[in-house]
């Protein structure tokens, strides 16, 4: 595939839990030299450090609930300040977050990784993160459907949504994403 230097874009990776957002964001961020901002990772770091934010986040994350919008928007504001390119992994996750993000910056493309519920459950049960317990996975999927899925339509209407089949090998999916990114 082609490799572009100075390929500066503001991207969102959207999709259900276990879709491969983090995996692909990591690969693409290295390839294109874009900063990756993973809200889940940021919150888990705070949890490990035992900060006030970490304690608040834990109470939501262990149940598979969303951390309140005000907290998440502040985190994003602090992290994307002065960046002209980035990949957001795990944000926005609610319509309100998406609307607030629009006030901060303009997104170029939204990569939506589409993966079936069955595949998600298999992947997450095999991983075993703190929130990868069967009941918590069910809740994360439910919350995704209620709160995050409406963002697909939101970005489709803006003409910046790119749907990618998220089933296949990691390499295959990276290729699919790259094709869409290099497309004008
Ligand atoms: P977050 O950390 O974002 O978790 P998530 O969205 O549930 O998604 P995952 O990280 O589980 O999946 P992923 O899509 O990144 O897939 P991955 O690459 O890891 O959020 C956790 C919690 O934080 C939330 O529940 C919420 O409480 C809070 N939070 C975060 N952001 C928030 C926000 N904006 N607002 C409010 N609250 C927020 O892959 C999954 C597994 O599959 C891995 O084991 C991987 O190795 C494997 N895999 C990847 N690709 C493939 C493939 N192609 N084939 C087979 N296996 C694969
Ligand atoms: Mg992730």
CSV table of C-alpha atoms and ligand atoms in Angstrom, one decimal:
chain,number,residue,atom,x,y,z
A,1,UNK,CA,0.0,0.0,0.0
A,2,UNK,CA,0.9,3.6,-0.4
A,3,UNK,CA,2.5,5.4,2.5
A,4,UNK,CA,2.0,9.1,2.8
A,5,UNK,CA,4.3,11.3,4.9
A,6,UNK,CA,2.6,14.3,6.5
A,7,UNK,CA,-0.8,12.7,6.1
A,8,UNK,CA,-2.5,14.9,8.6
A,9,UNK,CA,-6.1,14.1,9.4
A,10,UNK,CA,-8.5,14.2,12.3
A,11,UNK,CA,-10.1,10.8,12.6
A,12,UNK,CA,-12.6,9.0,14.8
A,13,UNK,CA,-12.7,5.2,15.1
A,14,UNK,CA,-16.2,4.2,15.9
A,15,UNK,CA,-17.7,0.8,16.6
A,16,UNK,CA,-19.0,-1.6,19.3
A,17,UNK,CA,-16.9,-2.9,22.1
A,18,UNK,CA,-14.3,-5.4,20.8
A,19,UNK,CA,-14.6,-4.1,17.2
A,20,UNK,CA,-10.9,-3.6,17.0
A,21,UNK,CA,-10.9,0.2,17.4
A,22,UNK,CA,-7.9,0.2,19.8
A,23,UNK,CA,-5.9,-2.4,17.7
A,24,UNK,CA,-6.4,-0.6,14.5
A,25,UNK,CA,-5.9,2.9,16.0
A,26,UNK,CA,-2.5,1.8,17.3
A,27,UNK,CA,-1.4,0.4,13.9
A,28,UNK,CA,-2.7,3.4,11.9
A,29,UNK,CA,-1.3,5.9,14.3
A,30,UNK,CA,2.2,4.5,14.0
A,31,UNK,CA,2.0,4.2,10.2
A,32,UNK,CA,0.7,7.7,9.7
A,33,UNK,CA,2.4,9.3,12.7
A,34,UNK,CA,-0.9,10.5,14.1
A,35,UNK,CA,-1.4,10.8,17.8
A,36,UNK,CA,-3.8,8.2,19.1
A,37,UNK,CA,-6.2,9.2,21.9
A,38,UNK,CA,-7.9,6.3,23.5
A,39,UNK,CA,-10.3,7.4,26.2
A,40,UNK,CA,-10.6,3.9,27.7
A,41,UNK,CA,-6.8,3.7,28.1
A,42,UNK,CA,-6.7,7.2,29.6
A,43,UNK,CA,-9.3,6.2,32.2
A,44,UNK,CA,-7.6,2.9,32.9
A,45,UNK,CA,-4.3,4.8,33.5
A,46,UNK,CA,-6.0,7.1,36.0
A,47,UNK,CA,-7.5,4.0,37.7
A,48,UNK,CA,-4.0,2.5,38.1
A,49,UNK,CA,-2.6,5.7,39.5
A,50,UNK,CA,-5.5,5.8,41.9
A,51,UNK,CA,-6.4,9.4,41.1
A,52,UNK,CA,-9.8,11.0,42.0
A,53,UNK,CA,-10.7,10.8,38.3
A,54,UNK,CA,-9.6,7.1,38.3
A,55,UNK,CA,-11.9,6.3,41.2
A,56,UNK,CA,-14.9,7.9,39.6
A,57,UNK,CA,-14.2,6.2,36.3
A,58,UNK,CA,-13.8,2.8,37.9
A,59,UNK,CA,-17.3,3.0,39.4
A,60,UNK,CA,-18.7,3.3,35.9
A,61,UNK,CA,-16.3,1.1,33.9
A,62,UNK,CA,-16.6,-2.0,36.1
A,63,UNK,CA,-20.4,-2.0,35.4
A,64,UNK,CA,-19.9,-1.3,31.7
A,65,UNK,CA,-21.6,2.1,32.1
A,66,UNK,CA,-20.5,5.3,30.4
A,67,UNK,CA,-18.5,7.9,32.4
A,68,UNK,CA,-20.4,11.2,32.4
A,69,UNK,CA,-20.1,13.4,29.3
A,70,UNK,CA,-18.7,16.5,31.2
A,71,UNK,CA,-15.7,14.5,32.4
A,72,UNK,CA,-15.1,12.9,29.0
A,73,UNK,CA,-15.3,16.2,27.1
A,74,UNK,CA,-12.8,17.8,29.4
A,75,UNK,CA,-10.4,15.0,28.9
A,76,UNK,CA,-10.7,15.3,25.1
A,77,UNK,CA,-10.3,19.1,25.2
A,78,UNK,CA,-7.1,18.7,27.1
A,79,UNK,CA,-5.7,16.0,24.8
A,80,UNK,CA,-6.4,17.4,21.4
A,81,UNK,CA,-5.4,21.0,22.2
A,82,UNK,CA,-2.9,22.2,19.6
A,83,UNK,CA,-3.0,19.0,17.5
A,84,UNK,CA,-3.7,19.2,13.8
A,85,UNK,CA,-4.0,15.5,13.4
A,86,UNK,CA,-5.2,12.6,15.7
A,87,UNK,CA,-7.1,9.4,16.0
A,88,UNK,CA,-9.9,9.3,18.6
A,89,UNK,CA,-10.5,5.8,19.8
A,90,UNK,CA,-13.6,5.5,22.1
A,91,UNK,CA,-14.8,9.1,21.8
A,92,UNK,CA,-17.4,10.3,21.0
A,93,UNK,CA,-19.8,7.8,22.4
A,94,UNK,CA,-22.9,9.8,22.9
A,95,UNK,CA,-24.7,12.4,20.7
A,96,UNK,CA,-23.9,15.0,23.3
A,97,UNK,CA,-20.2,14.2,23.1
A,98,UNK,CA,-20.3,14.4,19.3
A,99,UNK,CA,-22.0,17.8,19.4
A,100,UNK,CA,-19.5,19.2,21.9
A,101,UNK,CA,-16.6,17.8,19.8
A,102,UNK,CA,-17.9,19.8,16.8
A,103,UNK,CA,-17.5,23.0,18.8
A,104,UNK,CA,-13.8,22.1,19.5
A,105,UNK,CA,-12.6,20.9,16.1
A,106,UNK,CA,-13.6,19.6,12.7
A,107,UNK,CA,-13.3,15.9,12.0
A,108,UNK,CA,-12.3,14.7,8.6
A,109,UNK,CA,-13.3,11.1,8.6
A,110,UNK,CA,-15.1,8.6,10.8
A,111,UNK,CA,-14.1,5.0,10.4
A,112,UNK,CA,-16.9,2.7,11.6
A,113,UNK,CA,-15.8,-0.9,12.2
A,114,UNK,CA,-18.8,-3.1,11.8
A,115,UNK,CA,-18.6,-6.4,13.7
A,116,UNK,CA,-21.3,-8.9,14.7
A,117,UNK,CA,-22.3,-9.4,18.4
A,118,UNK,CA,-21.2,-13.0,18.2
A,119,UNK,CA,-17.7,-12.1,17.1
A,120,UNK,CA,-17.5,-9.3,19.8
A,121,UNK,CA,-18.4,-11.7,22.6
A,122,UNK,CA,-15.8,-14.2,21.5
A,123,UNK,CA,-13.1,-11.6,21.2
A,124,UNK,CA,-13.8,-10.0,24.6
A,125,UNK,CA,-14.2,-13.3,26.5
A,126,UNK,CA,-10.9,-14.4,25.2
A,127,UNK,CA,-9.2,-11.2,26.2
A,128,UNK,CA,-10.3,-10.9,29.9
A,129,UNK,CA,-9.9,-7.2,30.8
A,130,UNK,CA,-11.5,-6.1,34.0
A,131,UNK,CA,-14.7,-5.3,32.1
A,132,UNK,CA,-14.7,-8.4,29.9
A,133,UNK,CA,-17.0,-10.4,32.2
A,134,UNK,CA,-20.1,-11.8,30.5
A,135,UNK,CA,-22.6,-9.6,32.3
A,136,UNK,CA,-20.5,-6.5,31.8
A,137,UNK,CA,-20.0,-7.3,28.1
A,138,UNK,CA,-23.8,-7.6,27.7
A,139,UNK,CA,-24.2,-4.2,29.3
A,140,UNK,CA,-21.5,-2.6,27.2
A,141,UNK,CA,-23.2,-3.9,24.1
A,142,UNK,CA,-26.6,-2.6,25.3
A,143,UNK,CA,-25.3,0.8,26.1
A,144,UNK,CA,-23.5,0.9,22.7
A,145,UNK,CA,-26.8,0.2,20.9
A,146,UNK,CA,-28.7,2.9,22.9
A,147,UNK,CA,-26.1,5.7,23.2
A,148,UNK,CA,-23.4,5.2,20.6
A,149,UNK,CA,-25.1,3.6,17.6
A,150,UNK,CA,-27.0,6.9,16.8
A,151,UNK,CA,-23.7,8.4,15.9
A,152,UNK,CA,-23.5,6.3,12.8
A,153,UNK,CA,-26.5,8.2,11.3
A,154,UNK,CA,-25.2,11.5,12.7
A,155,UNK,CA,-21.9,11.2,10.8
A,156,UNK,CA,-23.5,9.6,7.7
A,157,UNK,CA,-25.6,12.7,7.4
A,158,UNK,CA,-22.5,14.8,7.4
A,159,UNK,CA,-21.0,12.7,4.7
A,160,UNK,CA,-17.9,11.6,6.6
A,161,UNK,CA,-18.8,8.1,7.7
A,162,UNK,CA,-16.8,5.2,6.2
A,163,UNK,CA,-18.1,1.8,7.1
A,164,UNK,CA,-15.5,-1.0,7.2
A,165,UNK,CA,-16.2,-4.7,7.6
A,166,UNK,CA,-14.4,-5.4,10.9
A,167,UNK,CA,-14.3,-9.2,10.4
A,168,UNK,CA,-11.1,-10.7,9.0
A,169,UNK,CA,-7.4,-10.7,10.0
A,170,UNK,CA,-6.0,-7.6,11.7
A,171,UNK,CA,-3.8,-7.0,8.5
A,172,UNK,CA,-6.8,-7.2,6.2
A,173,UNK,CA,-8.7,-4.7,8.2
A,174,UNK,CA,-5.8,-2.3,8.4
A,175,UNK,CA,-5.7,-2.4,4.6
A,176,UNK,CA,-9.4,-1.7,4.3
A,177,UNK,CA,-9.0,1.3,6.6
A,178,UNK,CA,-6.0,2.6,4.7
A,179,UNK,CA,-7.9,2.4,1.4
A,180,UNK,CA,-10.6,4.6,2.8
A,181,UNK,CA,-8.1,7.1,4.3
A,182,UNK,CA,-6.2,7.7,1.1
A,183,UNK,CA,-9.4,8.1,-0.9
A,184,UNK,CA,-10.3,11.7,-1.5
B,1,LIG,P1,-13.0,1.3,25.9
B,1,LIG,O1,-11.7,1.0,26.5
B,1,LIG,O2,-13.1,2.2,24.8
B,1,LIG,O3,-13.6,-0.1,25.5
B,1,LIG,P2,-14.7,-0.6,24.4
B,1,LIG,O4,-15.3,0.5,23.6
B,1,LIG,O5,-15.7,-1.4,25.1
B,1,LIG,O6,-13.9,-1.3,23.4
B,1,LIG,P3,-12.7,-2.3,23.6
B,1,LIG,O7,-11.5,-1.5,24.0
B,1,LIG,O8,-13.1,-3.5,24.4
B,1,LIG,O9,-12.6,-2.8,22.1
B,1,LIG,P4,-11.9,-2.2,20.8
B,1,LIG,O10,-12.9,-1.8,19.8
B,1,LIG,O11,-10.9,-1.2,21.2
B,1,LIG,O12,-11.2,-3.5,20.3
B,1,LIG,P5,-9.7,-4.0,20.6
B,1,LIG,O13,-8.8,-3.5,19.5
B,1,LIG,O14,-9.4,-3.9,22.0
B,1,LIG,O15,-13.9,1.8,27.0
B,1,LIG,C1,-14.0,1.1,28.3
B,1,LIG,C2,-14.9,1.9,29.2
B,1,LIG,O16,-14.4,3.2,29.5
B,1,LIG,C3,-16.4,2.1,28.8
B,1,LIG,O17,-17.2,1.0,29.0
B,1,LIG,C4,-16.7,3.4,29.6
B,1,LIG,O18,-17.0,3.0,30.9
B,1,LIG,C5,-15.4,4.2,29.6
B,1,LIG,N1,-15.3,5.1,28.5
B,1,LIG,C6,-14.4,5.1,27.5
B,1,LIG,N2,-14.6,6.1,26.6
B,1,LIG,C7,-15.7,6.8,27.0
B,1,LIG,C8,-16.5,7.9,26.6
B,1,LIG,N3,-16.1,8.5,25.4
B,1,LIG,N4,-17.6,8.2,27.2
B,1,LIG,C9,-18.0,7.6,28.4
B,1,LIG,N5,-17.3,6.5,28.9
B,1,LIG,C10,-16.2,6.1,28.2
B,1,LIG,O19,-10.0,-5.6,20.3
B,1,LIG,C11,-10.7,-6.4,21.1
B,1,LIG,C12,-10.1,-7.8,21.2
B,1,LIG,O20,-10.2,-8.4,19.9
B,1,LIG,C13,-8.6,-7.8,21.6
B,1,LIG,O21,-8.3,-8.9,22.4
B,1,LIG,C14,-7.9,-7.9,20.2
B,1,LIG,O22,-6.7,-8.5,20.3
B,1,LIG,C15,-8.9,-8.7,19.4
B,1,LIG,N6,-9.0,-8.4,18.0
B,1,LIG,C16,-8.8,-7.1,17.4
B,1,LIG,N7,-8.9,-7.2,16.1
B,1,LIG,C17,-9.2,-8.5,15.8
B,1,LIG,C18,-9.4,-9.2,14.6
B,1,LIG,N8,-9.4,-8.6,13.4
B,1,LIG,N9,-9.7,-10.6,14.7
B,1,LIG,C19,-9.7,-11.2,15.9
B,1,LIG,N10,-9.5,-10.6,17.0
B,1,LIG,C20,-9.2,-9.2,17.0
B,2,LIG,MG1,-10.3,-0.3,23.0
